[in-house]
CSV table of N, CA and C in Angstrom, one decimal:
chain,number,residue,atom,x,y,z
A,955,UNK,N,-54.2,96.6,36.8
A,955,UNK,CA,-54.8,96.6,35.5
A,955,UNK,C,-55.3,98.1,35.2
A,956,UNK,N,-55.4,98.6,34.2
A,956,UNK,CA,-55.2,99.5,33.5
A,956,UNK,C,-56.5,99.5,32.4
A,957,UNK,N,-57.4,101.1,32.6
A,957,UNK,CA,-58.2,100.3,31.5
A,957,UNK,C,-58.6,101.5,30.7
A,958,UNK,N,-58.7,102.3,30.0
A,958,UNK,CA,-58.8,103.7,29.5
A,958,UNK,C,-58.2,105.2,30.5
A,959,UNK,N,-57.2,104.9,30.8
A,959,UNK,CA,-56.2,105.7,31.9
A,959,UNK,C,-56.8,105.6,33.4
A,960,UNK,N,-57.7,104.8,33.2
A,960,UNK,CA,-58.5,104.5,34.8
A,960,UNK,C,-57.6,103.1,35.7
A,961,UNK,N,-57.0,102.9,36.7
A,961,UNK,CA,-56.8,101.7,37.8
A,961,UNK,C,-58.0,101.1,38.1
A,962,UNK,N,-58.2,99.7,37.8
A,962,UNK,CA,-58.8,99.0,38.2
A,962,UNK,C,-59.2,98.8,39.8
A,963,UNK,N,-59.7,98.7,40.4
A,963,UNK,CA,-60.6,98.6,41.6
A,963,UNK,C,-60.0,97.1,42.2
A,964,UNK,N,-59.9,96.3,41.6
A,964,UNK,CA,-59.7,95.1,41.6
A,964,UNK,C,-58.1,95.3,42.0
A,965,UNK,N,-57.2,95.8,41.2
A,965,UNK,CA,-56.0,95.7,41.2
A,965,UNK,C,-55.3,96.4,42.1
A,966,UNK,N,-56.1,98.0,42.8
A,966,UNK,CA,-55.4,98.4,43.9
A,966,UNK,C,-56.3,97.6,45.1
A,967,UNK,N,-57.2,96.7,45.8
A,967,UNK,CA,-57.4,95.9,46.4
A,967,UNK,C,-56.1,94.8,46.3
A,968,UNK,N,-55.5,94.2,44.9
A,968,UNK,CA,-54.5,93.2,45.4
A,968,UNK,C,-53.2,94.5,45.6
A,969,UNK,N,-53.2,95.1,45.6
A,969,UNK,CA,-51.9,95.9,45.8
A,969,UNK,C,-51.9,96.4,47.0
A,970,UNK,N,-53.1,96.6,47.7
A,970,UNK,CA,-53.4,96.9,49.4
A,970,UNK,C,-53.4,95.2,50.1
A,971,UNK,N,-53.2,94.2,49.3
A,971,UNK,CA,-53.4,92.9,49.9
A,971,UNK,C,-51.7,92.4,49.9
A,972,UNK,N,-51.0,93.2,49.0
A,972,UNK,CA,-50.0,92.4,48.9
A,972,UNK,C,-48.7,93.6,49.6
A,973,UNK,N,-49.2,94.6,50.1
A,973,UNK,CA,-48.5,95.6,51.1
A,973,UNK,C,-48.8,95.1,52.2
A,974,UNK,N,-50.3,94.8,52.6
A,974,UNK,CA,-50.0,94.0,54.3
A,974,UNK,C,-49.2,92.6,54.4
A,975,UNK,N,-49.3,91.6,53.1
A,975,UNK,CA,-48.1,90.6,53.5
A,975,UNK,C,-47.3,91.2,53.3
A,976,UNK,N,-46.8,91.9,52.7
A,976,UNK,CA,-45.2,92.2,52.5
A,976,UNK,C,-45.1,93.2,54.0
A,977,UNK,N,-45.8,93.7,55.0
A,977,UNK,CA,-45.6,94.2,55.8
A,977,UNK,C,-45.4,93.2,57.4
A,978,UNK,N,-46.2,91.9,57.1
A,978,UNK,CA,-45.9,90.7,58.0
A,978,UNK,C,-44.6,90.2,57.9
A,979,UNK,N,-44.2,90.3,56.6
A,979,UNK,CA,-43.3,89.9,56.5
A,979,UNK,C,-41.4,90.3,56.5
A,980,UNK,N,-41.8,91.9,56.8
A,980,UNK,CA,-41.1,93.0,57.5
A,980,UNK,C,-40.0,93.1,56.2
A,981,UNK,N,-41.2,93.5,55.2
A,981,UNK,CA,-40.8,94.2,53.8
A,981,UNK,C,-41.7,95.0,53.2
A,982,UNK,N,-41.3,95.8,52.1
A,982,UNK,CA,-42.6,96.6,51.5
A,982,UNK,C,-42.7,96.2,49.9
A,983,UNK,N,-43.7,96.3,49.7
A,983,UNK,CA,-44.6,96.1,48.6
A,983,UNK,C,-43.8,97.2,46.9
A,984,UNK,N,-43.7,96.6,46.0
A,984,UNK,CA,-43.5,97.3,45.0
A,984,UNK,C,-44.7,96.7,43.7
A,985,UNK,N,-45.0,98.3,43.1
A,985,UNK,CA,-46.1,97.9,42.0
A,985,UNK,C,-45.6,97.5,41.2
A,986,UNK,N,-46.6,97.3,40.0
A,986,UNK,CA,-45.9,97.6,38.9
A,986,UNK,C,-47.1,97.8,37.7
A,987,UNK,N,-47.2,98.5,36.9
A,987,UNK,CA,-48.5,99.3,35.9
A,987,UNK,C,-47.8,99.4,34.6
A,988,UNK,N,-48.5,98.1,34.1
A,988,UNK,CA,-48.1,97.9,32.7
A,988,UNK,C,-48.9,98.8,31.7
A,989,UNK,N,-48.9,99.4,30.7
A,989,UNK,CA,-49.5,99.9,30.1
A,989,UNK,C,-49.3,101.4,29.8
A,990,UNK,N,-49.8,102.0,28.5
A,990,UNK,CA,-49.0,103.4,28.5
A,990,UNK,C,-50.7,104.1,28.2
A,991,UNK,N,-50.0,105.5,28.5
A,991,UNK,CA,-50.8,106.8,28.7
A,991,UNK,C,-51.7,106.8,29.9
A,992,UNK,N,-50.9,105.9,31.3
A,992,UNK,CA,-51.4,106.1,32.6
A,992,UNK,C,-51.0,107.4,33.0
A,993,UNK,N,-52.1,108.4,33.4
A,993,UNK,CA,-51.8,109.5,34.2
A,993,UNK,C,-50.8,109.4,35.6
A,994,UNK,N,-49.9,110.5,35.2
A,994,UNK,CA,-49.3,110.6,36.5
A,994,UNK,C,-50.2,110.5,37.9
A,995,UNK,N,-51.2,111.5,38.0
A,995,UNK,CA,-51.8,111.1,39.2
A,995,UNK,C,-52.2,110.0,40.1
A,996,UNK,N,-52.5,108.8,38.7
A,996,UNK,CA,-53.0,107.5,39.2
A,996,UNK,C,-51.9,106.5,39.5
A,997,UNK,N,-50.5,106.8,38.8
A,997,UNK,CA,-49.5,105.9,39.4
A,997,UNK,C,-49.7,106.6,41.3
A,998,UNK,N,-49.4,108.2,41.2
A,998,UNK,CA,-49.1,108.8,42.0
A,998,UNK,C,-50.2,107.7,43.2
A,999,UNK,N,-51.2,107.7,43.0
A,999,UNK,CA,-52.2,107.3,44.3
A,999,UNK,C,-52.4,106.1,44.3
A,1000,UNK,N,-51.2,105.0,43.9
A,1000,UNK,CA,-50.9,103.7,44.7
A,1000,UNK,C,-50.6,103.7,45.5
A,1001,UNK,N,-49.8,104.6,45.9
A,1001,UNK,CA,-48.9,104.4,47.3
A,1001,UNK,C,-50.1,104.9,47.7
A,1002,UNK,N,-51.3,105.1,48.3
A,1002,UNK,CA,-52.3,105.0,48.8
A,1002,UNK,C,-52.9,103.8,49.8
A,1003,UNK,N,-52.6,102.7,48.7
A,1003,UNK,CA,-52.5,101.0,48.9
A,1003,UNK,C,-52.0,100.6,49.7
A,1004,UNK,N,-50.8,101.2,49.8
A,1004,UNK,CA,-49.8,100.6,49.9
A,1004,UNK,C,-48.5,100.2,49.7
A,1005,UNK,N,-48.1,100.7,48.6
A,1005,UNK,CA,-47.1,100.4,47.9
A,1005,UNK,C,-45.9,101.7,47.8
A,1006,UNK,N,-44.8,100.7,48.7
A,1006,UNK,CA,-43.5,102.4,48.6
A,1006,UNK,C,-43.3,102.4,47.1
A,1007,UNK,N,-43.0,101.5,46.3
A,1007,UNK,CA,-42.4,102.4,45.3
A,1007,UNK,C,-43.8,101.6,44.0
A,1008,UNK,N,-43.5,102.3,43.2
A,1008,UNK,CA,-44.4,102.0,41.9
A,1008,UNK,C,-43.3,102.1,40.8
A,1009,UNK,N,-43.5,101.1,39.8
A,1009,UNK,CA,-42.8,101.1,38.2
A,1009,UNK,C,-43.6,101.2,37.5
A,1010,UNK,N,-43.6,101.9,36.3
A,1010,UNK,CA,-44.2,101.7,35.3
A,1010,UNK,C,-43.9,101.3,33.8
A,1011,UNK,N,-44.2,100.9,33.2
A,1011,UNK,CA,-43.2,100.4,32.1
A,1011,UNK,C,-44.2,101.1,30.7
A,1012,UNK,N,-44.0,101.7,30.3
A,1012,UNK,CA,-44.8,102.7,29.2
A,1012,UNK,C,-44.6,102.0,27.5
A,1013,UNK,N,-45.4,101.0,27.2
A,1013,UNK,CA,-44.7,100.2,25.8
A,1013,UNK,C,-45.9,100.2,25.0
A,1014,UNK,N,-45.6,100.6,24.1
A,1014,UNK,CA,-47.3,100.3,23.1
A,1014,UNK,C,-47.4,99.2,22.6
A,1015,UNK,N,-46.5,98.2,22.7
A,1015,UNK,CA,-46.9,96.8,22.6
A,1015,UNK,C,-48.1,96.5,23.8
A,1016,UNK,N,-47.9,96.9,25.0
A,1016,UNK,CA,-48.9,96.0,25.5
A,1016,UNK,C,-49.9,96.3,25.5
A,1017,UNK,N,-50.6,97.5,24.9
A,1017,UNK,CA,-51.5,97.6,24.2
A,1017,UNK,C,-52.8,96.8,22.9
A,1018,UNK,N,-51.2,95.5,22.9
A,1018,UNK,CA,-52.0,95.0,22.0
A,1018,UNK,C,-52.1,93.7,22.1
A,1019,UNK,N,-52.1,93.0,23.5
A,1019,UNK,CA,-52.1,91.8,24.3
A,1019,UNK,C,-50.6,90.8,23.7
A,1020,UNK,N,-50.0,92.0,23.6
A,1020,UNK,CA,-48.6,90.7,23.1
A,1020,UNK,C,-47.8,90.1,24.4
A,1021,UNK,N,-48.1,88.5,24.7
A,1021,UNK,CA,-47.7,88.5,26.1
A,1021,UNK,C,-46.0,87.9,26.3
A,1022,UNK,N,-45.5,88.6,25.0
A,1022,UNK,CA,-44.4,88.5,25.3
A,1022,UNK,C,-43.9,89.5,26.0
A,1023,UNK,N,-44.7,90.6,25.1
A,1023,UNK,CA,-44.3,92.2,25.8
A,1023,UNK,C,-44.3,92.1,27.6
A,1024,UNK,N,-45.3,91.6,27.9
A,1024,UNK,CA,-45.9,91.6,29.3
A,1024,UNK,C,-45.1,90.4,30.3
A,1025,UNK,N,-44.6,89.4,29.7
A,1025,UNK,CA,-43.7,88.8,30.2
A,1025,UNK,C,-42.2,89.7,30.7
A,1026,UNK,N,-42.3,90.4,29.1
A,1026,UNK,CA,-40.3,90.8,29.0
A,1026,UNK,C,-40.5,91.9,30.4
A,1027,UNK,N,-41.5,93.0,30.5
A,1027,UNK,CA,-42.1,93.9,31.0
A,1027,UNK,C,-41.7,93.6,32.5
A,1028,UNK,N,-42.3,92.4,33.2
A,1028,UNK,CA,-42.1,92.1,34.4
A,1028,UNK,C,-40.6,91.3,34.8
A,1029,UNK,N,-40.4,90.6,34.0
A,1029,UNK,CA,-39.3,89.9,33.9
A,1029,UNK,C,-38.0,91.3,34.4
A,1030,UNK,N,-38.2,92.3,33.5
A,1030,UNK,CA,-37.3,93.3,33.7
A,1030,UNK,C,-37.5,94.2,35.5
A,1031,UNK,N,-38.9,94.1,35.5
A,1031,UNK,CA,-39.2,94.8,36.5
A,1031,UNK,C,-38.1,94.2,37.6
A,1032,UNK,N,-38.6,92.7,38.1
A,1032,UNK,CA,-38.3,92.0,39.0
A,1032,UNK,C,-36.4,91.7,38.7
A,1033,UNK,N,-35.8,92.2,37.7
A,1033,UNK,CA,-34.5,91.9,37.9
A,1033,UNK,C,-33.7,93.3,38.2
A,1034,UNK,N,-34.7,94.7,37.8
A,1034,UNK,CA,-34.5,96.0,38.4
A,1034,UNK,C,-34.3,95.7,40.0
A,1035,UNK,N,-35.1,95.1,40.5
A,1035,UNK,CA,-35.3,95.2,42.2
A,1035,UNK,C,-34.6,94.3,42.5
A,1036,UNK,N,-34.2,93.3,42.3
A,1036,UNK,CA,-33.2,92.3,42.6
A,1036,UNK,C,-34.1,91.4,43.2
């Protein structure tokens, strides 16, 4: 989550929670940061967490809680990675 170009506290704890299962499970962890005008730096310091790769999806829809946007958003992510 995403909240005036700041990462939520909350959301890199589940992204450091969901690198150690995906690490039990002898796979790695992919983000994903919905929302636009996230500084490069702060994608950059996920993999901090945990996470080898990070996506971003940059849409000014979801800006404006349209949860279609945020569906299509992930929907896309998760068919990028296979």
């Amino acid at each position: 989550e995403v909240a005036d170009g700041e990462l939520r506290g909350s959301s890199l704890e589940a992204v450091a929670y969901g690198a150690e299962v995906a690490k039990m499970q002898g796979t790695s962890a992919t983000a994903i940061v919905l929302g636009n005008e996230v500084p490069t730096d702060k994608l950059s310091s996920i993999g901090n967490y945990g996470a080898k790769k990070v996506l971003h999806v940059d849409d000014t829809r979801l800006d404006h809680g349209i949860i279609q946007a945020y569906a299509s958003a992930i929907a896309q992510a998760m068919k990028s990675e296979g």
